[in-house]
XYZ file of C-alpha atoms in Angstrom:
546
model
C 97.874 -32.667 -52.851
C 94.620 -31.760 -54.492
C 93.389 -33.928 -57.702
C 92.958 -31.397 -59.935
C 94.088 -28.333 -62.021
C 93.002 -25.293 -59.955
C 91.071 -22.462 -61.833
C 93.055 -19.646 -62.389
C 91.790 -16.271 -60.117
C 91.510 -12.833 -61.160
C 92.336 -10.668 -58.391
C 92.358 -6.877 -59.135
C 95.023 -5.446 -57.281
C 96.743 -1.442 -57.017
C 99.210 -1.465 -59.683
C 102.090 -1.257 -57.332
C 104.883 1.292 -57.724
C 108.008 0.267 -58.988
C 111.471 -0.319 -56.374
C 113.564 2.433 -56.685
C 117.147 2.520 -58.001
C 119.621 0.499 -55.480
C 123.527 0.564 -56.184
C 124.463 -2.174 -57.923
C 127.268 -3.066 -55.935
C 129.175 -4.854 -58.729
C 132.679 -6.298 -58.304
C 135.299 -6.329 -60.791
C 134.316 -9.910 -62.050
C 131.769 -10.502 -64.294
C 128.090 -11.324 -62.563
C 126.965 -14.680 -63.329
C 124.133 -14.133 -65.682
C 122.308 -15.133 -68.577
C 119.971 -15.539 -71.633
C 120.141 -17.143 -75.122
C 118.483 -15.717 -77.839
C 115.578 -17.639 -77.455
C 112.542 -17.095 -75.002
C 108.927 -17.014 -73.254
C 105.698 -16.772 -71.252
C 103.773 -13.954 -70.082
C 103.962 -10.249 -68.818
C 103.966 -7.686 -66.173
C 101.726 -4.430 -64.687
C 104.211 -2.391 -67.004
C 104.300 -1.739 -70.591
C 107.395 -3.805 -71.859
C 109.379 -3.652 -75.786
C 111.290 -6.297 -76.495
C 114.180 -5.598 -75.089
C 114.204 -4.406 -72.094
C 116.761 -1.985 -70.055
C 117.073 -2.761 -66.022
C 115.464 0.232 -63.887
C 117.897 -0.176 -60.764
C 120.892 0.935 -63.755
C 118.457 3.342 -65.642
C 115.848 4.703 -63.860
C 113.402 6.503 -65.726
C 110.188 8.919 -65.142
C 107.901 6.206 -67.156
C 108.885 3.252 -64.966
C 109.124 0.854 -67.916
C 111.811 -1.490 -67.607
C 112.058 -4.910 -65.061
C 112.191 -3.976 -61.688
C 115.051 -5.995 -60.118
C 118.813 -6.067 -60.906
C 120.781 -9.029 -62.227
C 122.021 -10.092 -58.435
C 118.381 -9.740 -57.180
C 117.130 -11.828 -60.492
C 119.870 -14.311 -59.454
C 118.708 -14.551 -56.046
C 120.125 -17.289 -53.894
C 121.211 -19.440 -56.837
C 119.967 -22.447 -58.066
C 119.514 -23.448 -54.055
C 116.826 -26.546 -53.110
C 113.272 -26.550 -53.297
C 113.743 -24.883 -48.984
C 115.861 -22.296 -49.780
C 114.040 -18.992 -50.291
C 114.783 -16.597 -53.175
C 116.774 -19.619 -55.420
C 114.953 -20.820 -58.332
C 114.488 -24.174 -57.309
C 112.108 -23.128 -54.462
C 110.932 -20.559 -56.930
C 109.925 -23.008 -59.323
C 108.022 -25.662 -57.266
C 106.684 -22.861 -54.898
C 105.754 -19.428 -56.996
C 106.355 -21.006 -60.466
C 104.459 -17.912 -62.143
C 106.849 -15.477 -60.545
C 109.186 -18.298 -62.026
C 108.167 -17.991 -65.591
C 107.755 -14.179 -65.469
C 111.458 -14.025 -63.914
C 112.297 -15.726 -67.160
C 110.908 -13.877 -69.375
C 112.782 -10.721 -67.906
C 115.819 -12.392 -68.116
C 114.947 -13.234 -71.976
C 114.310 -9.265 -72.505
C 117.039 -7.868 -70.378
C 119.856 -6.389 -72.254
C 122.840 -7.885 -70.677
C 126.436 -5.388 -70.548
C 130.030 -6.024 -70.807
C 130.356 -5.822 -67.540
C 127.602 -8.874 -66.759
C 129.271 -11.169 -69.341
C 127.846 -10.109 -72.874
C 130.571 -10.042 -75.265
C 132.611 -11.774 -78.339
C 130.606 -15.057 -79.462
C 132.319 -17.906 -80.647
C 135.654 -17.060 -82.006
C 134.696 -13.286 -82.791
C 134.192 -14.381 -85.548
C 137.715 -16.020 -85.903
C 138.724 -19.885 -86.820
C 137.242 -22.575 -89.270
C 133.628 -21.842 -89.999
C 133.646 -25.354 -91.647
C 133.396 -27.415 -88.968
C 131.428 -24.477 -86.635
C 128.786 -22.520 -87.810
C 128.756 -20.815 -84.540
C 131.063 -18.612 -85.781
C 129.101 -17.017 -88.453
C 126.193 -16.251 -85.357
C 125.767 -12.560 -84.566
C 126.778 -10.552 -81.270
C 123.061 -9.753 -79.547
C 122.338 -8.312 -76.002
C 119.517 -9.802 -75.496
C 117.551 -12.719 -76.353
C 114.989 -10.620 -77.777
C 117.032 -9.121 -80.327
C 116.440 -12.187 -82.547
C 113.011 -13.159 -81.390
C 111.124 -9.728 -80.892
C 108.510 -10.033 -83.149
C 105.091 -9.176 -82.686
C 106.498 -6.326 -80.006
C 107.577 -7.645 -76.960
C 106.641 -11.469 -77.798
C 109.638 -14.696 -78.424
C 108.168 -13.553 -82.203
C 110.639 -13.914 -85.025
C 113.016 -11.469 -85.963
C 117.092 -11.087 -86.963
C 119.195 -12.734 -89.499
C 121.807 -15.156 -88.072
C 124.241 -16.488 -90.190
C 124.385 -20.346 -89.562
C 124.591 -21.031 -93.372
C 125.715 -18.864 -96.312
C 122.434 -18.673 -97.268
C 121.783 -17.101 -93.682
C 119.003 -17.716 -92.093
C 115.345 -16.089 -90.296
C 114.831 -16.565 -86.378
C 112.091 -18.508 -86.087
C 109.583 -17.844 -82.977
C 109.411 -19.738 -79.772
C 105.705 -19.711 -78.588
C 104.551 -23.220 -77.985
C 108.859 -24.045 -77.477
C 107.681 -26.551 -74.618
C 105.146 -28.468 -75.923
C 107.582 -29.072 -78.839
C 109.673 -30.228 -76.758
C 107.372 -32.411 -74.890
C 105.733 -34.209 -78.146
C 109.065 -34.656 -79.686
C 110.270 -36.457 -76.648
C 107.410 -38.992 -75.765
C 107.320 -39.909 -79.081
C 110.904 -40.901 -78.715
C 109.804 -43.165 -75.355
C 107.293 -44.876 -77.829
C 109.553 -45.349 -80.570
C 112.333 -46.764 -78.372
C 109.988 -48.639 -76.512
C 108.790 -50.856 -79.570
C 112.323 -51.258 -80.658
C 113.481 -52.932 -76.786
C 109.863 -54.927 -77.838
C 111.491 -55.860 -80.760
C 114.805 -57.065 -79.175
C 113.203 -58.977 -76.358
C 110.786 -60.921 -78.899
C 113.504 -62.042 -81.343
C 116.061 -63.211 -78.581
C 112.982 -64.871 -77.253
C 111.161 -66.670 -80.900
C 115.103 -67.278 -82.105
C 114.710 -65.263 -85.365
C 114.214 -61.660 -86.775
C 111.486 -59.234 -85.772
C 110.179 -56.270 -87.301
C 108.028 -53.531 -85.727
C 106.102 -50.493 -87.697
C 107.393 -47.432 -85.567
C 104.509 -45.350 -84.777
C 103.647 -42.565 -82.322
C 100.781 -40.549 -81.806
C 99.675 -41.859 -85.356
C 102.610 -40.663 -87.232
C 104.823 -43.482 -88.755
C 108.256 -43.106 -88.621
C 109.192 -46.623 -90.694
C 110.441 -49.578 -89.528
C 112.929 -51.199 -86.925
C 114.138 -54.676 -87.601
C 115.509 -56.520 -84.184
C 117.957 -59.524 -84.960
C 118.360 -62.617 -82.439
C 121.678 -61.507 -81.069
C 119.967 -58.389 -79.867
C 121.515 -56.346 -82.805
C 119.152 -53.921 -85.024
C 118.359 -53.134 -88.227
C 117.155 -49.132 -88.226
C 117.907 -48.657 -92.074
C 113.752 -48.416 -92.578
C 113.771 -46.013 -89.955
C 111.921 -42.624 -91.723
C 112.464 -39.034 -90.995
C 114.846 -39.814 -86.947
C 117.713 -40.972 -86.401
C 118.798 -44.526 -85.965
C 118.931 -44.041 -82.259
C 115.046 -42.870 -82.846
C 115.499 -39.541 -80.817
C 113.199 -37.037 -82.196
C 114.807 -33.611 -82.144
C 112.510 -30.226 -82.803
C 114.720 -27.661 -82.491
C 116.812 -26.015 -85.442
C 115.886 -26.323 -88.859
C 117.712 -29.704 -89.883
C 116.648 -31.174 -86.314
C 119.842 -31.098 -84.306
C 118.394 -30.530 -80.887
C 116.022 -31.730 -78.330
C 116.649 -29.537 -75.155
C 115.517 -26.384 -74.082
C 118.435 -26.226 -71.822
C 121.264 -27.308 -73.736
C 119.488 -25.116 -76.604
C 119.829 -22.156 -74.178
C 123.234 -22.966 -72.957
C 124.206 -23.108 -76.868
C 122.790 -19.761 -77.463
C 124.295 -17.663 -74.602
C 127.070 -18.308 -75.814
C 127.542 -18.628 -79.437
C 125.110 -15.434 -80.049
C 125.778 -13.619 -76.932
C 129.174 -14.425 -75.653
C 128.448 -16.079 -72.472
C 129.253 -18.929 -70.977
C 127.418 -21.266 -68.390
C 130.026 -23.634 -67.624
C 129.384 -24.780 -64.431
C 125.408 -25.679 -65.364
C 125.232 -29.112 -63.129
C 122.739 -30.420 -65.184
C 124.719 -30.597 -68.542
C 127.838 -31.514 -67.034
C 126.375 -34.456 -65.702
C 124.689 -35.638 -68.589
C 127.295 -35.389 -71.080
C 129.343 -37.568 -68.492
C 126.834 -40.356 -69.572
C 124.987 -39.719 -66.119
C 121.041 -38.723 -65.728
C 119.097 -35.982 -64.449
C 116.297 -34.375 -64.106
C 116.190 -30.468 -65.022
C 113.635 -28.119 -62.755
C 111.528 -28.159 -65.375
C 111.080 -31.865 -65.565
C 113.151 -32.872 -68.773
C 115.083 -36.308 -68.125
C 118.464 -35.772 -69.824
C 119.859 -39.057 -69.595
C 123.833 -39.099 -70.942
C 123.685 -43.174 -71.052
C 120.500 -43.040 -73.870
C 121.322 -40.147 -76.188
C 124.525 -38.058 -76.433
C 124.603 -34.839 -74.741
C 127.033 -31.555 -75.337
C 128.730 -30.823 -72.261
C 128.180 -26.383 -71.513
C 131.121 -24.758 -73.169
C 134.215 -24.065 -71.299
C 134.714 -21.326 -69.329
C 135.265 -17.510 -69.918
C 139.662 -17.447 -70.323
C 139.489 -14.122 -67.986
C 136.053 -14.271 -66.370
C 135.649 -17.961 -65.659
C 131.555 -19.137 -65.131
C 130.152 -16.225 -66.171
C 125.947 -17.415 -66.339
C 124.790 -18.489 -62.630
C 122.774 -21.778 -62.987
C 119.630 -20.515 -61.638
C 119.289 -18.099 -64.810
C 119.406 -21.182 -67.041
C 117.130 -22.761 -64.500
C 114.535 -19.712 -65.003
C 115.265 -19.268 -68.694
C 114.117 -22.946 -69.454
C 110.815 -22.883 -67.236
C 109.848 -19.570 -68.800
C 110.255 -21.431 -72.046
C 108.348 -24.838 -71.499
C 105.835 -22.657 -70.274
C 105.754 -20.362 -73.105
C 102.214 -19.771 -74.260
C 101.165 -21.491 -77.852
C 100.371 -19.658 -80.601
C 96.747 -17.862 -81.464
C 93.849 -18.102 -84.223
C 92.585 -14.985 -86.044
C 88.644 -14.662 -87.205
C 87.516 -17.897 -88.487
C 84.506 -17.871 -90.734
C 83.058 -19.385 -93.684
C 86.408 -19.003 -95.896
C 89.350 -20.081 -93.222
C 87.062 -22.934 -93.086
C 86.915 -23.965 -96.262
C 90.747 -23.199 -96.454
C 91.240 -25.847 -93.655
C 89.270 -28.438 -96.159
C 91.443 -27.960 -98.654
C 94.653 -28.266 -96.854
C 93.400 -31.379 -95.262
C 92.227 -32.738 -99.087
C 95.229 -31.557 -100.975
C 97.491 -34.059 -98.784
C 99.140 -30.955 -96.703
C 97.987 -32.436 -93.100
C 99.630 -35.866 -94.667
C 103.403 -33.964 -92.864
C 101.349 -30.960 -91.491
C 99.545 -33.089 -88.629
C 97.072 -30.553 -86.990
C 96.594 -32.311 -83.478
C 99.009 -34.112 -81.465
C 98.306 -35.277 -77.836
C 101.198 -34.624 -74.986
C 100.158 -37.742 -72.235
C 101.889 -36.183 -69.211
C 101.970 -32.101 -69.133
C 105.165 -30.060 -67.380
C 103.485 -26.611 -67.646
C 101.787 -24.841 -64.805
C 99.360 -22.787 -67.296
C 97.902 -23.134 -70.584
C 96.929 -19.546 -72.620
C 94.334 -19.621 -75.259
C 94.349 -16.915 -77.130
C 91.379 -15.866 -79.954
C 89.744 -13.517 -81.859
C 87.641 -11.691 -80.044
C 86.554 -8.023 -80.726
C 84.309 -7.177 -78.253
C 86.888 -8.268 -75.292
C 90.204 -7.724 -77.405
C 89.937 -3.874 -76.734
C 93.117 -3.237 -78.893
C 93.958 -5.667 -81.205
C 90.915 -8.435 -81.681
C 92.394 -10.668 -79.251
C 91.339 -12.014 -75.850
C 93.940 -14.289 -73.924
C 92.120 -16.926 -71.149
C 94.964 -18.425 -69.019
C 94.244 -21.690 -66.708
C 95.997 -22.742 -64.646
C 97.514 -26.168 -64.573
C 99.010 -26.872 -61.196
C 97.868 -28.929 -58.022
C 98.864 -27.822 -54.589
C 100.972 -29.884 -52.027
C 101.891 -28.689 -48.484
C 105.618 -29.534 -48.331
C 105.805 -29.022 -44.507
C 108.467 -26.620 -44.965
C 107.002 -23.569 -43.341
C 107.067 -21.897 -46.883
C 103.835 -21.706 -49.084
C 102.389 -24.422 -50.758
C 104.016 -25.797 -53.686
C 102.610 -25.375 -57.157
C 103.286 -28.499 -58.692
C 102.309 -29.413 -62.723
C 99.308 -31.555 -62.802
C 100.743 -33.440 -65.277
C 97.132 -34.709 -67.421
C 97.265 -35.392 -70.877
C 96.394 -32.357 -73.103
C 95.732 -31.704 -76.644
C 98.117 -29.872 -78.763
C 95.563 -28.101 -81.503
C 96.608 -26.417 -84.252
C 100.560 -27.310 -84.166
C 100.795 -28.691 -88.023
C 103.757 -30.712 -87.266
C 105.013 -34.735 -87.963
C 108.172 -33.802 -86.282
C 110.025 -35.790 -88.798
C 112.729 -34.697 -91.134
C 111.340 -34.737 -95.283
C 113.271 -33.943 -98.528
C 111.219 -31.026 -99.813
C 113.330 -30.892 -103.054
C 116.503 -28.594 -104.509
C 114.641 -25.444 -103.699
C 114.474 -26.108 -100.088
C 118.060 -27.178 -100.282
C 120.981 -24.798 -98.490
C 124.601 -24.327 -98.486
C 126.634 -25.723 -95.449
C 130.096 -23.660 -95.273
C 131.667 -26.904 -96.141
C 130.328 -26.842 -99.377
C 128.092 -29.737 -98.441
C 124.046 -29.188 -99.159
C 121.497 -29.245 -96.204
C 118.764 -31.522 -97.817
C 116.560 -32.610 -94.899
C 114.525 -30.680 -92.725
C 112.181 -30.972 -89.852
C 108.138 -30.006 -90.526
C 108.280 -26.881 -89.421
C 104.898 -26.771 -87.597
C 102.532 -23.926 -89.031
C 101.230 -22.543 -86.011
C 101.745 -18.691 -85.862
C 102.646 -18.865 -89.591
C 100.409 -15.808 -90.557
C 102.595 -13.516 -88.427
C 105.892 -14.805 -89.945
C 106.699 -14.116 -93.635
C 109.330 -13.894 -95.333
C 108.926 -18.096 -95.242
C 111.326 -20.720 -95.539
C 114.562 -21.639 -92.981
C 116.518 -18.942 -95.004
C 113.665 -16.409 -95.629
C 114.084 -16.405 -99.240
C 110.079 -16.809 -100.205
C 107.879 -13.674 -99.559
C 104.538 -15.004 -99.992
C 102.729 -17.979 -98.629
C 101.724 -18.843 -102.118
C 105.963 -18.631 -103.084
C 106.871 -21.177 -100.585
C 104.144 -23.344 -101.067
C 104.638 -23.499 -104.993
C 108.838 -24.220 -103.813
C 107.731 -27.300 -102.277
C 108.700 -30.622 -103.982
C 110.395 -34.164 -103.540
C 108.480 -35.478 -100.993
C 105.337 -33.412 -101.043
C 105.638 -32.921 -104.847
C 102.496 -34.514 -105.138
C 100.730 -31.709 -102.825
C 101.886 -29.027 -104.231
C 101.094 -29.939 -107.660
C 97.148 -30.099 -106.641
C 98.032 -26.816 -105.051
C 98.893 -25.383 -107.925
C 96.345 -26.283 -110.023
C 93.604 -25.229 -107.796
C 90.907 -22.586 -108.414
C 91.862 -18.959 -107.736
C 89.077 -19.180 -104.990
C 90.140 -22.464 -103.226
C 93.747 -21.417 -103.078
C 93.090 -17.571 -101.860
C 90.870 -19.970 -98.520
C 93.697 -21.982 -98.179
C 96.397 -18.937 -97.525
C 93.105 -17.052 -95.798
C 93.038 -20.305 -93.165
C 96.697 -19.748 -92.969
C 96.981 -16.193 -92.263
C 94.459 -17.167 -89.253
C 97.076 -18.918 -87.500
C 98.957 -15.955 -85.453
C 101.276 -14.857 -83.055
C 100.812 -12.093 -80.917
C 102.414 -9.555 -78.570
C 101.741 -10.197 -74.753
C 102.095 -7.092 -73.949
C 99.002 -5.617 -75.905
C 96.375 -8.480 -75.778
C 94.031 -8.630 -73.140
C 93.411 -11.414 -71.016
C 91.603 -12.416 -67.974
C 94.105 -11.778 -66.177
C 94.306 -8.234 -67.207
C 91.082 -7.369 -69.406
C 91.931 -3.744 -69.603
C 89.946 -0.638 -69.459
C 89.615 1.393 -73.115
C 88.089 4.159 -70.882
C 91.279 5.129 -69.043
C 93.108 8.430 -69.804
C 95.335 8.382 -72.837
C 94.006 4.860 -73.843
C 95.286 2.616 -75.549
C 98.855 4.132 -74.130
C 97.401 2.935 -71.128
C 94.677 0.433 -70.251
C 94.849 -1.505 -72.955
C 94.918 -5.527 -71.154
C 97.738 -7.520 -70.746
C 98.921 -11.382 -70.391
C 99.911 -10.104 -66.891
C 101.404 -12.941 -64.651
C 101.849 -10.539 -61.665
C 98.467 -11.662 -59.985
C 98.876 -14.862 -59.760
C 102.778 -14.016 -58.009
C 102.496 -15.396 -54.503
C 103.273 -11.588 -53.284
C 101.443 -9.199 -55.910
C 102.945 -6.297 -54.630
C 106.575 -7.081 -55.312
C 106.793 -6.943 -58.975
C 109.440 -8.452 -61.068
């Protein structure tokens, strides 16, 4: 195995034509298949909208649309890291086929026929106790989070409260999750300090929890090997840090994806192996490197099958789903200049980066690329943006007769730009929502501010327009911030939203990239030739498009 990342190489290759239509020898049951409405990572040699329709069902003149059908996207299953066409050998050996397989999968408008149907209840039973039921029918994953075109952007309303709710985007899903779970290592590490010290010194310890310099209170360890967690700030008492969903319910890609597919899109993936085996209190290790370990935290076992069409999501979709999302690309940064700069002062001095932490460190990387993504006018030939992908993989001959695996490096790397504590805060009655119970929703996870220029309407619920509205609804505990907000100059709070608006999202499809720089000269540009995040290059066989 080589020792270090290996640069990423631009090859320039024929754009190759697109496979023609195939029957799609379907049987009467439902094809296992796939996709949450959730997402990621990068793009192909054709122009692609959010959703996406599947060329072997609908051929068309403009050959825009992914290439293979569900059964070829399923392949040979989940299979072993020697079995050819499953995703586990697709992962390990051709993981950016991997990641762009997902990311069809996340576009792909699924049919009756391949499992898409009634969610939870159609809409049927006691809302009370399940807010799934109150989640919308979608086709796709990219019906919710389509926005900027093509991109796991925001988009749709889904119910989950009265108040409803906004999709939020996924770029940057997997170094969420990431963060979020070494800082639960740390924080569970220094409470088993804790417990060892006081049955060893006969009397009570107590340990300042604190990862990656954010302080999450206190933990108390007792001499009979109890503990005291009620100092424990913005976790849980079992000091799991959860990222995903607003109130911080969540802290798997996969069991997030599982949850999805079928509460917004009617599908069920009830034979997934990995989730049945970790909510039966055993561990394992996804193909994308998350430990889910049923003995340490508890774990939602998938939902039961389909009452006429049994297992109806193969687990090698789930398998390619959650890759494409840990790898999904972070968000971008506008033009900075004088003002954005001066904007980032004042956020810092007005006590905003005191829950809004800019930087955060992940000590042992699962993605096999990082994208950085800028202003740039002179190379961004549509939109001001350039993309530079790197890769982030070392190379291992597995003896296997098949081609080398592409394995994560797995060095440390700096999260920049995330704005996150990944703690839950009381931000005061105007942040406050309605359960269906009646009950109020009153804490919340820092929602991290990357990409927050591209996504107004603000809030969970989508109820404040402006930057300036939802940063004047702040209170309880950052009362204090948004007071000195509020009363600063005209000038200093116009550079703070200015810094703000920097921090974008951006559609894959229409930023160029080294990987695809573009060419403004071809015919009908910017129809055509106008760059891409293309993956296809770096596909172990170019020529055989996904």
């Amino acid at each position: 195995m080589t020792d270090r990342p290996q640069p990423v190489q631009v090859y320039l290759f024929p754009r190759p034509m697109l496979r023609t239509s195939r029957s799609l020898r379907r049987c009467s049951r439902k094809i296992s298949t796939i996709v949450p409405c959730l997402v990621l990572l990068l793009l192909s040699a054709v122009t692609a909208h959010a959703q996406m329709i599947d060329n072997t069902q609908a051929p068309n003149i403009a050959k825009g649309g992914i290439n293979k059908s569900l059964e070829d996207e399923i392949g040979a299953g989940r299979g072993s890291l020697t079995t050819p066409n499953s995703s586990m050998c697709m992962i390990s050996h051709d993981p950016f086929r991997a990641v762009r397989r997902g990311r069809q999968l996340f576009q792909r408008k699924f049919t009756r026929m391949q499992g898409e149907g009634p969610n939870e209840g159609d809409g049927v039973g006691d809302i009370n106790t399940n807010n799934a039921i109150g989640a919308g029918l979608a086709d796709s994953c990219a019906l919710c989070h389509g926005r900027p075109r093509g991109s796991a952007g925001v988009g749709g309303d889904v119910a989950t409260r009265p108040d409803s709710r906004d999709a939020p985007h996924l770029f940057g899903l997997g170094l969420r999750e990431m963060l979020a779970d070494e800082i639960t290592t740390d924080l569970r590490n220094i409470r088993n300090v804790g417990i060892v010290r006081a049955l060893q010194f006969h009397h009570p310890v107590t340990l300042s929890l604190t990862s990656k310099g954010i302080h999450y209170g206190f933990i108390t360890a007792q001499p009979n090997g109890s503990v005291d967690s009620s100092k424990v700030s913005g976790v849980d008492a079992d000091l799991r840090v959860k990222p995903f969903f607003a109130e911080g319910s969540e802290f798997s890609i996969r069991r997030f994806i599982v949850g999805a597919l079928h509460n917004e899109m009617g599908m069920e993936a009830s034979s997934d192996p990995d989730l049945l085996m970790a909510s039966a209190g055993g561990r394992v290790v996804t193909p994308s490197g998350m430990v889910l370990d049923g003995s340490l935290d508890k774990i939602s076992p998938p939902p039961a099958q389909d009452s006429q069409n049994g297992n109806e999501v193969d687990p090698a979709i789930v398998d390619h789903l959650e890759f494409y999302l840990l790898n999904y690309f972070k968000p971008g940064h506008g033009q900075q200049n004088d003002t954005t700069e001066r904007g980032r002062e004042v956020f810092n001095r007005i006590g905003c980066s005191s829950c809004h932490v800019a930087n955060l460190t992940v000590e042992h990387d699962r993605r096999v690329a990082d994208l950085e993504t800028v202003y740039d006018p002179a190379r961004g030939i549509f939109n001001n943006l350039f993309a530079t992908a790197t890769s982030l993989v070392v190379t291992k001959d597995n003896g296997d007769g098949l081609p080398l695996m592409k394995l994560p490096a797995g060095k440390s790397f700096v999260v920049k730009d995330i704005f996150s504590d990944f703690k839950r805060h009381n931000l005061g009655p105007k942040f406050y929502e309605r359960n269906w119970d009646g009950t109020l929703q009153t804490g919340f996870v820092t929602r991290p501010l990357w990409g927050v220029g591209s996504t107004a309407p603000y809030g969970h619920d989508g109820r404040s327009v402006t930057l300036d509205d939802v940063i004047l609804r702040h209170g309880g505990e950052s009362q204090r911030s948004r007071d000195a907000y509020a009363a600063l100059p005209s000038r200093q709070s116009s550079a703070l939203q200015a810094f703000l608006n920097s921090l974008l999202l951006f559609p894959p499809d229409d930023t160029a990239s080294n990987l695809d720089p573009g060419d403004p000269t071809k015919a009908n540009f910017p129809q055509y030739g106008h760059g891409s995040i293309k993956l296809t290059v770096l596909f172990n066989d170019p020529s055989d498009p996904e």
